Coordinates of C-alpha atoms and ligand atoms in Angstrom, one line a residue:
M1 CA 0.0 0.0 0.0
R2 CA 1.2 3.5 -0.8
L3 CA 0.8 6.1 1.8
P4 CA -0.5 9.4 0.5
L5 CA 1.8 12.3 1.0
V6 CA -0.4 13.9 3.6
F7 CA -0.4 10.8 5.6
I8 CA 3.4 10.5 5.6
S9 CA 3.7 14.0 6.8
V10 CA 1.2 13.3 9.6
L11 CA 3.1 10.3 10.6
L12 CA 6.3 12.2 10.7
C13 CA 4.6 14.9 12.8
R14 CA 3.4 12.2 15.2
G15 CA 7.0 11.1 15.6
L16 CA 7.2 8.1 13.3
A17 CA 10.9 7.5 13.0
Q18 CA 12.3 8.9 9.8
S19 CA 13.8 5.5 8.9
T20 CA 10.3 4.0 9.0
V21 CA 9.0 6.8 6.8
V22 CA 11.8 6.1 4.3
D23 CA 11.2 2.3 4.5
N24 CA 7.5 2.9 3.7
Y25 CA 8.3 5.3 0.9
I26 CA 10.8 2.8 -0.7
A27 CA 8.3 0.0 -0.4
S28 CA 5.7 2.0 -2.3
E29 CA 7.9 3.9 -4.7
S30 CA 10.1 1.1 -5.9
P31 CA 7.5 -0.6 -8.1
I32 CA 6.3 2.8 -9.3
A33 CA 9.9 3.8 -10.3
K34 CA 10.5 0.5 -12.0
A35 CA 7.3 0.7 -13.9
G36 CA 7.9 4.4 -14.7
L37 CA 11.3 3.5 -16.1
L38 CA 10.0 0.6 -18.2
A39 CA 7.1 2.7 -19.5
N40 CA 9.7 5.0 -21.2
I41 CA 11.4 2.3 -23.3
G42 CA 10.3 1.3 -26.8
P43 CA 8.7 -0.4 -28.5
S44 CA 6.0 -1.4 -25.9
G45 CA 6.5 1.0 -23.0
S46 CA 3.2 2.6 -22.3
K47 CA 4.6 6.2 -22.5
S48 CA 7.1 5.8 -25.3
S49 CA 4.9 5.5 -28.4
G50 CA 6.9 5.9 -31.5
A51 CA 10.2 4.8 -29.9
K52 CA 12.0 1.9 -31.7
A53 CA 12.9 -1.2 -29.7
G54 CA 15.4 -0.6 -26.9
V55 CA 15.2 3.2 -27.3
V56 CA 14.9 5.1 -23.9
V57 CA 12.8 8.2 -24.1
A58 CA 14.2 10.8 -21.7
S59 CA 10.6 11.8 -20.7
P60 CA 7.3 11.6 -22.5
S61 CA 7.0 15.4 -22.1
T62 CA 6.7 17.1 -25.5
T63 CA 6.3 20.7 -24.6
D64 CA 8.0 23.0 -22.1
P65 CA 10.3 21.1 -22.2
N66 CA 10.3 18.7 -25.2
Y67 CA 12.3 15.7 -24.0
L68 CA 10.8 13.2 -26.4
F69 CA 14.3 12.3 -27.7
T70 CA 16.9 9.7 -26.7
W71 CA 20.1 10.7 -25.1
T72 CA 23.1 8.3 -25.0
R73 CA 24.0 9.4 -21.5
D74 CA 20.5 8.9 -20.0
S75 CA 19.9 5.7 -21.9
S76 CA 23.1 4.2 -20.8
L77 CA 22.6 5.1 -17.1
V78 CA 19.1 3.6 -17.3
F79 CA 20.3 0.4 -19.0
K80 CA 23.1 0.1 -16.4
V81 CA 20.3 -0.2 -13.8
I82 CA 18.5 -2.8 -16.0
V83 CA 21.7 -4.8 -16.7
D84 CA 22.5 -4.8 -12.9
Q85 CA 19.0 -6.0 -12.1
F86 CA 19.3 -8.7 -14.6
T87 CA 22.8 -9.9 -13.9
Q88 CA 22.3 -9.9 -10.2
G89 CA 19.3 -12.1 -10.5
I90 CA 16.9 -9.4 -9.3
D91 CA 14.7 -9.5 -12.4
S92 CA 15.3 -12.3 -14.9
S93 CA 12.6 -10.9 -17.3
L94 CA 14.8 -8.1 -18.5
R95 CA 17.1 -9.9 -21.0
G96 CA 14.9 -9.2 -24.0
L97 CA 15.0 -5.5 -23.3
I98 CA 18.8 -5.6 -22.9
E99 CA 19.0 -7.3 -26.3
D100 CA 16.8 -4.5 -27.8
F101 CA 19.1 -1.9 -26.3
V102 CA 22.1 -3.6 -27.9
G103 CA 20.3 -3.5 -31.2
A104 CA 19.2 0.1 -30.9
E105 CA 22.7 1.3 -29.9
S106 CA 24.4 -0.6 -32.7
V107 CA 22.2 1.4 -35.1
L108 CA 22.8 4.7 -33.4
Q109 CA 26.6 4.2 -33.4
Q110 CA 26.5 3.9 -37.2
T111 CA 24.1 6.8 -37.8
S112 CA 25.8 9.8 -39.3
N113 CA 24.9 12.9 -37.4
P114 CA 26.0 16.5 -37.0
S115 CA 29.0 15.4 -34.8
G116 CA 30.3 13.3 -37.7
A117 CA 30.1 9.7 -39.0
I118 CA 31.2 6.6 -37.2
T119 CA 35.0 7.2 -37.5
T120 CA 34.9 11.0 -37.7
G121 CA 33.4 12.0 -34.4
G122 CA 29.8 10.7 -34.6
L123 CA 30.2 8.8 -31.3
G124 CA 30.3 12.2 -29.5
E125 CA 26.7 13.0 -30.6
P126 CA 24.5 13.4 -27.4
K127 CA 21.0 13.0 -28.7
F128 CA 18.9 11.3 -31.4
N129 CA 15.3 11.0 -32.5
I130 CA 13.4 8.1 -31.0
D131 CA 13.0 6.5 -34.4
L132 CA 16.8 6.1 -34.4
S133 CA 17.4 8.9 -36.9
A134 CA 19.9 11.7 -36.4
F135 CA 18.7 14.9 -34.6
T136 CA 20.0 17.7 -36.8
G137 CA 19.0 20.8 -34.8
S138 CA 21.6 22.9 -33.1
W139 CA 22.7 21.5 -29.8
G140 CA 25.6 21.5 -27.3
R141 CA 27.8 18.9 -29.1
P142 CA 29.9 16.9 -28.8
Q143 CA 29.3 15.3 -25.4
R144 CA 32.0 12.8 -24.8
D145 CA 30.6 10.9 -21.8
G146 CA 27.9 9.0 -23.7
S147 CA 30.2 6.5 -25.4
A148 CA 31.9 5.8 -22.1
L149 CA 28.7 5.2 -20.2
R150 CA 27.3 3.0 -23.0
S151 CA 30.4 0.8 -23.0
T152 CA 30.1 0.5 -19.2
A153 CA 26.5 -0.8 -19.6
L154 CA 27.5 -3.2 -22.4
I155 CA 30.6 -4.4 -20.5
T156 CA 28.6 -5.3 -17.5
Y157 CA 26.3 -7.4 -19.6
A158 CA 29.3 -8.9 -21.4
N159 CA 30.9 -10.0 -18.1
W160 CA 27.7 -11.8 -17.2
L161 CA 27.6 -13.5 -20.6
I162 CA 31.1 -14.7 -20.2
K163 CA 30.4 -16.1 -16.8
N164 CA 27.4 -17.9 -18.3
G165 CA 29.2 -19.6 -21.1
N166 CA 28.2 -17.2 -23.9
A167 CA 31.5 -15.6 -24.8
S168 CA 30.8 -15.9 -28.5
F169 CA 28.0 -13.3 -28.3
V170 CA 30.5 -11.0 -26.6
S171 CA 33.2 -11.5 -29.2
D172 CA 30.9 -11.4 -32.2
T173 CA 28.4 -8.7 -31.2
L174 CA 29.3 -6.7 -28.1
W175 CA 33.0 -6.3 -28.4
P176 CA 32.9 -4.6 -31.8
M177 CA 30.5 -2.0 -30.3
I178 CA 32.5 -1.6 -27.1
Q179 CA 35.7 -1.2 -29.0
L180 CA 34.2 1.6 -31.2
D181 CA 33.2 3.5 -28.0
L182 CA 36.4 2.9 -26.2
D183 CA 38.5 3.8 -29.2
Y184 CA 36.6 7.0 -29.3
V185 CA 37.3 7.6 -25.6
Q186 CA 41.0 6.7 -26.1
N187 CA 41.4 9.1 -29.0
N188 CA 39.2 12.0 -27.9
W189 CA 39.2 12.3 -24.1
N190 CA 41.6 15.2 -24.2
Q191 CA 39.4 17.4 -26.3
S192 CA 36.8 19.8 -25.0
T193 CA 33.2 18.5 -24.4
F194 CA 29.9 19.8 -23.4
D195 CA 29.1 18.8 -19.8
L196 CA 26.3 16.5 -18.7
W197 CA 24.0 19.4 -18.4
E198 CA 24.8 20.3 -22.0
E199 CA 25.7 23.9 -21.2
I200 CA 29.5 24.3 -20.8
N201 CA 32.1 23.5 -23.4
S202 CA 35.3 22.7 -21.6
S203 CA 36.6 19.7 -19.6
S204 CA 34.1 18.1 -17.2
F205 CA 34.8 16.0 -14.1
F206 CA 32.0 13.6 -14.7
T207 CA 33.1 13.0 -18.3
T208 CA 36.7 12.5 -17.3
A209 CA 35.8 10.1 -14.5
V210 CA 33.4 7.9 -16.5
Q211 CA 35.9 7.8 -19.4
H212 CA 38.5 6.6 -17.0
R213 CA 36.2 3.9 -15.6
A214 CA 35.2 2.7 -19.1
L215 CA 38.8 2.2 -20.3
R216 CA 39.7 0.3 -17.1
Q217 CA 36.7 -2.1 -17.5
G218 CA 37.5 -2.4 -21.2
I219 CA 41.1 -3.4 -20.6
T220 CA 39.9 -6.3 -18.3
L221 CA 37.3 -7.4 -20.8
A222 CA 39.7 -7.2 -23.7
Q223 CA 42.2 -9.4 -21.8
A224 CA 39.4 -11.9 -20.9
I225 CA 38.4 -12.4 -24.6
G226 CA 41.9 -12.2 -26.1
Q227 CA 41.6 -8.8 -27.7
T228 CA 45.0 -7.8 -26.4
S229 CA 45.9 -5.4 -29.1
V230 CA 44.0 -2.6 -27.5
V231 CA 45.4 -3.1 -24.0
S232 CA 48.5 -0.9 -24.2
G233 CA 46.7 2.0 -25.9
Y234 CA 43.8 1.9 -23.5
T235 CA 46.1 1.6 -20.5
A236 CA 48.2 4.6 -21.5
Q237 CA 45.1 6.8 -21.8
A238 CA 43.5 5.4 -18.6
E239 CA 46.7 6.5 -16.8
N240 CA 46.5 10.0 -18.4
L241 CA 42.8 10.2 -17.5
L242 CA 43.5 9.2 -13.8
C243 CA 46.2 11.9 -13.7
F244 CA 44.0 14.6 -15.3
L245 CA 41.1 13.6 -12.9
Q246 CA 43.1 14.9 -9.9
S247 CA 43.3 18.4 -11.4
Y248 CA 39.6 19.1 -10.7
W249 CA 40.1 19.1 -7.0
N250 CA 39.9 22.6 -5.4
P251 CA 41.6 22.2 -2.0
S252 CA 40.8 25.7 -0.8
G253 CA 37.1 25.5 -1.8
G254 CA 36.8 22.0 -0.5
Y255 CA 35.2 20.5 -3.7
M256 CA 35.8 19.1 -7.0
T257 CA 35.4 21.7 -9.7
A258 CA 32.8 20.3 -12.1
N259 CA 34.0 22.0 -15.3
T260 CA 37.2 23.8 -16.3
G261 CA 35.2 26.5 -18.1
G262 CA 31.8 28.2 -17.5
G263 CA 32.6 30.9 -15.1
R264 CA 30.7 29.5 -12.2
S265 CA 31.8 28.3 -8.7
G266 CA 32.1 24.8 -10.1
I267 CA 30.0 23.4 -7.2
D268 CA 27.8 20.9 -9.0
S269 CA 25.8 17.7 -8.7
N270 CA 28.1 16.5 -11.5
T271 CA 30.6 15.5 -8.8
V272 CA 28.2 13.6 -6.5
L273 CA 26.9 11.7 -9.6
T274 CA 30.5 10.9 -10.4
S275 CA 31.1 9.4 -7.0
I276 CA 28.1 7.1 -7.3
H277 CA 28.6 6.1 -11.0
T278 CA 32.2 5.2 -10.4
F279 CA 31.7 3.5 -7.0
D280 CA 33.8 0.4 -6.6
S281 CA 33.6 -1.1 -3.1
D282 CA 36.9 -3.0 -3.7
A283 CA 38.6 0.4 -3.8
G284 CA 37.6 1.2 -0.2
C285 CA 37.8 4.9 0.5
D286 CA 40.4 5.7 -2.1
D287 CA 40.5 9.3 -3.1
A288 CA 42.3 8.9 -6.4
T289 CA 39.0 7.8 -7.9
F290 CA 36.9 9.9 -5.5
Q291 CA 35.2 6.9 -4.0
P292 CA 32.0 7.8 -2.1
C293 CA 33.7 7.5 1.4
S294 CA 36.9 9.2 0.3
D295 CA 37.8 12.3 2.3
K296 CA 37.7 14.5 -0.8
A297 CA 34.3 13.2 -1.9
L298 CA 32.8 13.6 1.6
L299 CA 34.0 17.2 1.9
N300 CA 32.8 17.8 -1.6
L301 CA 29.3 16.5 -0.6
L302 CA 29.2 18.8 2.4
T303 CA 30.2 21.9 0.3
Y304 CA 27.7 21.0 -2.4
V305 CA 24.8 20.4 -0.1
N306 CA 25.4 23.5 1.9
S307 CA 25.6 25.6 -1.2
F308 CA 21.8 25.2 -1.7
R309 CA 20.7 26.0 1.9
S310 CA 20.2 29.7 1.2
V311 CA 19.3 29.3 -2.5
Y312 CA 16.0 27.4 -2.1
S313 CA 13.4 28.7 0.3
I314 CA 12.1 25.2 1.0
N315 CA 15.5 24.7 2.8
S316 CA 15.1 27.6 5.1
G317 CA 15.4 26.8 8.8
I318 CA 16.9 23.3 8.3
P319 CA 20.0 22.9 10.4
T320 CA 23.2 22.1 8.6
S321 CA 23.4 18.7 10.3
Q322 CA 20.2 17.7 8.4
A323 CA 19.5 17.0 4.7
A324 CA 18.4 19.7 2.3
A325 CA 16.9 19.7 -1.1
V326 CA 19.7 20.0 -3.8
G327 CA 19.8 20.7 -7.5
R328 CA 22.3 20.8 -10.3
Y329 CA 24.4 23.8 -9.2
P330 CA 23.6 26.8 -7.1
E331 CA 23.8 29.3 -10.0
D332 CA 21.2 27.3 -12.1
V333 CA 18.6 29.4 -13.8
Y334 CA 16.8 26.6 -15.8
F335 CA 13.2 26.9 -14.8
N336 CA 14.5 29.5 -12.4
G337 CA 16.8 27.0 -10.7
N338 CA 15.2 24.3 -8.6
P339 CA 16.0 21.1 -6.7
W340 CA 16.2 18.0 -8.8
Y341 CA 15.0 14.6 -7.7
L342 CA 18.1 12.8 -9.2
S343 CA 20.5 15.2 -7.5
T344 CA 18.9 14.9 -4.1
L345 CA 18.7 11.1 -4.4
G346 CA 22.3 11.1 -5.6
V347 CA 23.5 12.5 -2.3
A348 CA 21.6 9.8 -0.4
E349 CA 23.2 7.2 -2.6
Q350 CA 26.7 8.4 -2.1
L351 CA 26.2 8.3 1.6
Y352 CA 24.7 4.8 1.5
D353 CA 27.7 3.6 -0.6
A354 CA 30.0 5.1 2.0
L355 CA 28.2 3.4 4.8
L356 CA 28.4 0.1 3.0
V357 CA 32.2 0.4 2.7
W358 CA 32.7 1.5 6.4
N359 CA 30.6 -1.4 7.5
Q360 CA 32.6 -3.7 5.3
Q361 CA 35.9 -2.3 6.6
Q362 CA 34.6 -2.1 10.2
S363 CA 36.3 1.3 10.6
I364 CA 35.9 4.9 9.6
M365 CA 38.9 7.1 8.9
V366 CA 38.6 10.8 9.6
T367 CA 41.3 12.9 7.9
P368 CA 41.9 16.7 8.2
T369 CA 40.1 17.0 4.8
S370 CA 37.0 15.1 5.8
Q371 CA 36.9 16.4 9.4
P372 CA 34.4 19.2 8.5
F373 CA 32.0 16.6 7.2
F374 CA 32.2 14.3 10.2
A375 CA 32.0 17.4 12.5
L376 CA 28.4 17.7 11.3
F377 CA 27.6 14.7 13.5
Q378 CA 30.2 15.1 16.3
S379 CA 31.5 18.7 16.5
D380 CA 34.7 17.8 18.4
I381 CA 35.7 14.9 16.2
A382 CA 39.5 14.6 15.6
P383 CA 41.2 13.0 12.7
G384 CA 41.9 9.4 13.3
T385 CA 40.7 5.9 12.6
Y386 CA 37.6 4.8 14.5
G387 CA 37.2 1.0 14.7
S388 CA 34.0 -0.8 15.0
T389 CA 34.4 -1.4 18.7
T390 CA 34.4 2.4 19.4
S391 CA 31.3 4.3 20.3
T392 CA 32.4 6.9 17.7
F393 CA 32.1 4.4 15.0
S394 CA 28.6 3.3 15.9
S395 CA 27.3 6.8 16.5
L396 CA 28.7 8.1 13.2
I397 CA 27.2 5.2 11.3
S398 CA 23.8 5.8 12.8
S399 CA 24.0 9.6 12.4
I400 CA 25.2 9.4 8.8
K401 CA 22.4 6.9 8.0
D402 CA 19.9 9.4 9.4
Y403 CA 21.4 12.2 7.4
A404 CA 21.3 10.1 4.2
D405 CA 17.7 9.0 4.9
G406 CA 16.9 12.7 5.3
F407 CA 17.5 13.2 1.5
V408 CA 15.2 10.4 0.6
A409 CA 12.6 11.7 3.1
I410 CA 12.8 15.1 1.3
V411 CA 12.1 13.4 -2.0
A412 CA 9.3 11.3 -0.4
D413 CA 7.8 14.5 0.8
R414 CA 7.9 16.1 -2.7
T415 CA 6.6 13.0 -4.5
P416 CA 3.0 13.5 -5.6
A417 CA 0.4 10.9 -4.6
D418 CA 0.7 8.9 -7.8
G419 CA 4.4 8.4 -7.2
G420 CA 5.4 10.0 -10.5
L421 CA 8.9 11.6 -10.6
S422 CA 9.4 14.6 -12.8
E423 CA 12.8 16.3 -13.3
Q424 CA 12.6 19.0 -10.6
F425 CA 10.5 20.3 -7.7
D426 CA 9.8 23.9 -7.0
K427 CA 12.3 25.7 -4.7
N428 CA 9.5 27.6 -3.0
T429 CA 6.5 25.3 -3.0
G430 CA 8.1 21.9 -3.4
A431 CA 5.6 21.1 -6.2
P432 CA 6.8 18.9 -9.1
L433 CA 8.2 20.9 -12.0
S434 CA 9.5 20.6 -15.6
A435 CA 9.5 17.3 -17.5
V436 CA 7.2 14.6 -16.1
D437 CA 8.2 11.0 -15.7
L438 CA 11.9 11.6 -16.2
T439 CA 13.4 8.2 -16.9
W440 CA 16.7 9.3 -15.2
S441 CA 14.7 10.3 -12.0
Y442 CA 13.2 6.8 -11.8
A443 CA 16.7 5.3 -12.4
S444 CA 18.1 7.4 -9.6
A445 CA 15.4 6.3 -7.2
L446 CA 16.1 2.6 -8.0
T447 CA 19.9 3.0 -7.5
A448 CA 19.6 5.0 -4.3
F449 CA 17.1 2.5 -2.9
A450 CA 19.3 -0.4 -3.9
A451 CA 22.3 1.2 -2.2
R452 CA 20.4 1.6 1.0
G453 CA 19.5 -2.0 0.8
G454 CA 23.2 -2.9 0.5
F455 CA 23.5 -3.5 -3.2
V456 CA 27.2 -3.7 -4.3
P457 CA 27.8 -3.1 -8.0
E458 CA 30.4 -5.1 -9.9
S459 CA 33.9 -3.9 -9.4
W460 CA 35.5 -2.0 -12.3
G461 CA 39.1 -2.1 -11.3
A462 CA 39.5 1.0 -9.2
K463 CA 41.5 -0.8 -6.5
G464 CA 45.1 0.0 -6.0
L465 CA 45.6 2.5 -8.8
T466 CA 48.5 4.9 -8.5
V467 CA 48.2 8.3 -9.9
P468 CA 51.1 9.0 -12.4
S469 CA 53.3 11.8 -11.3
I470 CA 53.3 13.5 -14.7
C471 CA 50.1 14.1 -16.6
E472 CA 50.5 13.6 -20.3
N473 CA 48.0 15.0 -22.9
N474 CA 46.7 13.1 -25.9
P475 CA 46.4 15.2 -29.0
G476 CA 44.3 12.4 -30.5
P477 CA 44.7 10.8 -33.9
T478 CA 46.6 12.7 -36.6
V479 CA 47.1 12.6 -40.3
S480 CA 50.4 13.3 -42.1
A481 CA 49.8 16.4 -44.2
T482 CA 52.2 17.5 -47.0
F483 CA 51.7 21.2 -47.8
N484 CA 53.0 22.2 -51.3
V485 CA 52.7 25.8 -52.4
N486 CA 53.9 27.2 -55.7
A487 CA 55.4 30.5 -54.8
T488 CA 57.9 32.6 -56.7
T489 CA 60.2 34.5 -54.3
V490 CA 62.9 37.1 -54.5
M491 CA 66.4 36.6 -53.0
G492 CA 66.3 36.5 -49.2
E493 CA 62.6 35.8 -49.1
N494 CA 61.2 32.5 -47.6
I495 CA 57.8 30.8 -47.2
F496 CA 56.3 29.8 -43.9
L497 CA 53.0 28.1 -42.8
T498 CA 50.7 28.8 -39.9
G499 CA 47.0 27.9 -39.1
S500 CA 44.2 27.2 -36.7
V501 CA 45.6 24.2 -34.8
A502 CA 48.5 23.8 -32.4
S503 CA 50.6 21.7 -34.8
L504 CA 50.5 24.8 -37.1
D505 CA 51.4 27.1 -34.3
T506 CA 47.9 28.6 -34.0
W507 CA 48.2 31.6 -36.3
S508 CA 51.6 32.7 -35.0
P509 CA 53.6 34.5 -37.7
D510 CA 56.7 34.4 -35.4
N511 CA 56.6 30.7 -34.8
A512 CA 55.3 29.8 -38.3
L513 CA 56.8 26.6 -39.8
A514 CA 59.6 27.1 -42.5
L515 CA 59.0 25.4 -45.8
S516 CA 61.7 23.7 -47.9
A517 CA 62.6 25.2 -51.3
A518 CA 64.2 21.9 -52.6
N519 CA 61.7 21.8 -55.4
Y520 CA 61.5 25.5 -56.1
P521 CA 59.1 27.1 -57.0
I522 CA 57.2 24.5 -55.0
W523 CA 57.8 25.1 -51.3
S524 CA 57.0 22.1 -49.1
I525 CA 56.6 20.8 -45.5
T526 CA 55.1 17.6 -44.0
V527 CA 53.3 18.0 -40.6
D528 CA 51.1 15.8 -38.4
I529 CA 47.8 17.6 -38.0
P530 CA 44.6 16.5 -36.2
A531 CA 42.4 13.9 -37.9
N532 CA 38.7 14.6 -38.4
T533 CA 39.2 18.3 -38.1
N534 CA 38.5 21.3 -40.2
V535 CA 41.8 23.0 -40.4
E536 CA 42.4 26.6 -41.7
Y537 CA 45.8 27.8 -42.7
K538 CA 47.8 30.4 -44.6
Y539 CA 51.2 30.7 -46.1
I540 CA 53.3 33.8 -45.2
R541 CA 56.4 35.4 -46.8
K542 CA 59.2 36.7 -44.6
N543 CA 61.9 38.9 -46.0
N544 CA 64.3 40.6 -43.6
G545 CA 61.7 40.8 -40.8
V546 CA 58.9 42.0 -43.2
I547 CA 55.9 39.6 -43.1
T548 CA 53.4 39.3 -45.9
W549 CA 50.3 37.2 -45.4
E550 CA 48.5 35.4 -48.2
S551 CA 45.3 37.3 -49.1
D552 CA 41.9 36.2 -47.6
P553 CA 40.1 33.9 -47.3
N554 CA 42.0 31.3 -45.3
N555 CA 42.9 28.0 -47.0
E556 CA 40.8 25.2 -45.6
V557 CA 41.1 21.4 -45.3
S558 CA 38.8 18.9 -43.7
T559 CA 41.1 16.1 -42.6
P560 CA 40.2 12.5 -42.9
A561 CA 40.2 10.0 -40.0
S562 CA 43.7 8.6 -40.8
G563 CA 46.3 8.3 -43.4
T564 CA 48.1 11.0 -45.4
I565 CA 47.0 14.0 -47.5
T566 CA 48.8 16.2 -49.9
L567 CA 47.7 19.8 -50.4
N568 CA 48.8 21.6 -53.7
D569 CA 48.3 25.3 -53.3
S570 CA 49.4 28.4 -55.3
W571 CA 50.4 31.5 -53.4
R572 CA 47.4 33.9 -53.3
Ligands
NAG1 C1 24.0 -15.5 -26.0 O1 23.4 -14.2 -25.6 C2 22.7 -13.6 -26.6 C3 22.3 -12.2 -26.2 O2 21.6 -12.2 -25.0 C4 21.5 -14.4 -27.0 O3 20.7 -13.8 -28.0 C5 21.9 -15.8 -27.4 O4 20.8 -16.6 -27.6 C6 22.8 -16.4 -26.3 N1 23.3 -17.7 -26.8 C7 23.3 -18.8 -26.1 C8 23.9 -20.0 -26.8 O5 22.8 -18.8 -25.0
NAG2 C1 44.5 17.5 -21.9 O1 45.3 16.9 -20.9 C2 46.2 17.8 -20.3 C3 47.1 16.9 -19.4 O2 46.4 16.3 -18.4 C4 45.4 18.8 -19.5 O3 46.3 19.7 -18.9 C5 44.5 19.5 -20.4 O4 43.7 20.4 -19.7 C6 43.6 18.5 -21.1 N1 42.7 19.2 -22.1 C7 41.5 18.8 -22.3 C8 40.6 19.7 -23.2 O5 41.0 17.8 -21.9
NAG3 C1 34.4 24.2 -27.7 O1 35.7 24.6 -27.2 C2 36.7 24.3 -28.1 C3 38.0 24.6 -27.4 O2 38.0 25.9 -26.9 C4 36.6 25.0 -29.4 O3 37.6 24.6 -30.3 C5 35.2 24.5 -30.0 O4 35.0 25.2 -31.2 C6 34.1 24.8 -29.0 N1 32.9 24.3 -29.6 C7 31.8 25.0 -29.6 C8 30.6 24.3 -30.2 O5 31.7 26.1 -29.2
NAG4 C1 53.8 27.5 -60.6 O1 53.0 28.6 -60.9 C2 53.3 29.2 -62.1 C3 52.5 30.5 -62.3 O2 51.1 30.2 -62.2 C4 53.1 28.2 -63.3 O3 53.5 28.8 -64.5 C5 54.0 27.0 -63.0 O4 53.8 26.0 -64.0 C6 53.7 26.4 -61.6 N1 54.7 25.4 -61.4 C7 54.4 24.2 -61.0 C8 55.5 23.2 -60.7 O5 53.2 23.8 -60.8
NAG5 C1 48.5 17.1 -55.0 O1 49.4 16.5 -56.0 C2 49.7 15.1 -55.7 C3 50.7 14.6 -56.8 O2 51.6 15.6 -57.1 C4 48.4 14.3 -55.8 O3 48.7 12.9 -55.5 C5 47.4 14.8 -54.8 O4 46.2 14.2 -55.0 C6 47.2 16.3 -55.0 N1 46.4 16.8 -53.9 C7 45.2 17.4 -54.2 C8 44.4 17.9 -52.9 O5 44.8 17.7 -55.3

């Protein structure tokens, strides 16, 4: 039986323990969330009419906002939940749906779109139409987390198939798809991306972290099925990603900066979502991968939660030791900036994951970094390790469980009587807002509830990683380009080349590359330039310090995915 909202509030007023309120909410909301999620998956979901088999509709909402599209990120997170439920034996009826997802994604991978074709950047496309055709409107693209998250969902299924004697399906069908996605990650992680909220074009913590995770899992799978040729390349870039990941930490602010661009504080739900979507209980409280119970991730959680206390009026008067409603980031103005269900549930999930590890380890370590977090529950707590026989351990476990339950209780309180979860709830009234039946909201409820119940996701290899001391970048794939220009020169005059990419010295006349006159009047140089890129360039003459540029417009070349090209120009 589902308790109506009013009844829950009455019970709470009458002093029913919060944990009981949360137990009751989970009992009633779990089947609703599961049904809500399945209703948004084609072809037979009741709210996804028009969606092809295996396509996840972000929300059935078609106006204000129109979310009747399929996003690779959302779909992959949703299917990770489905794959987990299937592979852990929670629901054996889901296999057909997983097979539909594999089919749909194999079509989408091959669908040319505004980000490119399969080998020329198309795997960075964030969003498609629900009939599996390309979405061609303008959008924040590329978004480089989708291919990583998709491979994580597929690898989790592949690992189950191998354990269950079906390695041939993995080698024949799943691996080719996974390799496309992971090659994309390997080659492109070091280029700018739109973040998971599709607003900021820079580097993004969530994207870097899920890319790192995907490559690590991919390496293990590749070794298991004998695809060893990818291992050294993936390993090199996984190391680079792990190194780069550390750079998002802002020690003075006490949080992970969500994006390297964007001109905001950088305090963002992005980071809490990262902790839960890269949780690996084998890694304990390791801070190199920002595990949920790591000191950095806990201080980050505190900073993030507190940033919304004065921003949303529904949080007013709530003491800092108690849960608050949280949204994407405090500066948010979308729908005037409100709490999100999936963000609030994400905080609860991070804390449940942390509790799981502390209980597993039978100890809690408080460091100077995490001390402010633990001080919420015991103001005089000192850094140190508190073992399971200490009263500090048991009192922290119980207070943190209460604090975590508080976030679910807020969501329970803001869930309408029919149990539907939209995207947001109003910062002043608490009423549901924006897209209805958001598939990701339902997925976030299911994963938070599972974490509270002690669900341990499959390890992805986060244990025992060492951060490299020097971070190397990865310029990505290049092509060898020979530039030939027919230019007649006078004595003492030489020809140089510069252009729009770093390997052409980014329009610098001073550092422009000198061409050889061995085949005069043809001047030549061969340079590695980025593949799959629209490159602009110009030749310049230099004569005793006098620089003369070619006339406008710039020369242009759209480089292929690999190989060599020769450009035959005449001085203009
Ligand atoms: C292997 O798994 C695939 C995908 O789920 C399935 O279609 C196929 O029937 C399985 N093969 C065997 C022999 O079980
Ligand atoms: C590329 O990697 C280097 C080294 O970690 C880093 O400094 C730089 O910010 C990265 N750039 C992007 C766009 O990822
Ligand atoms: C994103 O940023 C990169 C690096 O600054 C830039 O080259 C690219 O054009 C930008 N993309 C968009 C769509 O603004
Ligand atoms: C270079 O350009 C000049 C003038 O247009 C032309 O006469 C000559 O044939 C060209 N040389 C080569 C090698 O293409
Ligand atoms: C430039 O000339 C070479 C042979 O001299 C030829 O192979 C190549 O296709 C030419 N490139 C273009 C872009 O026409």
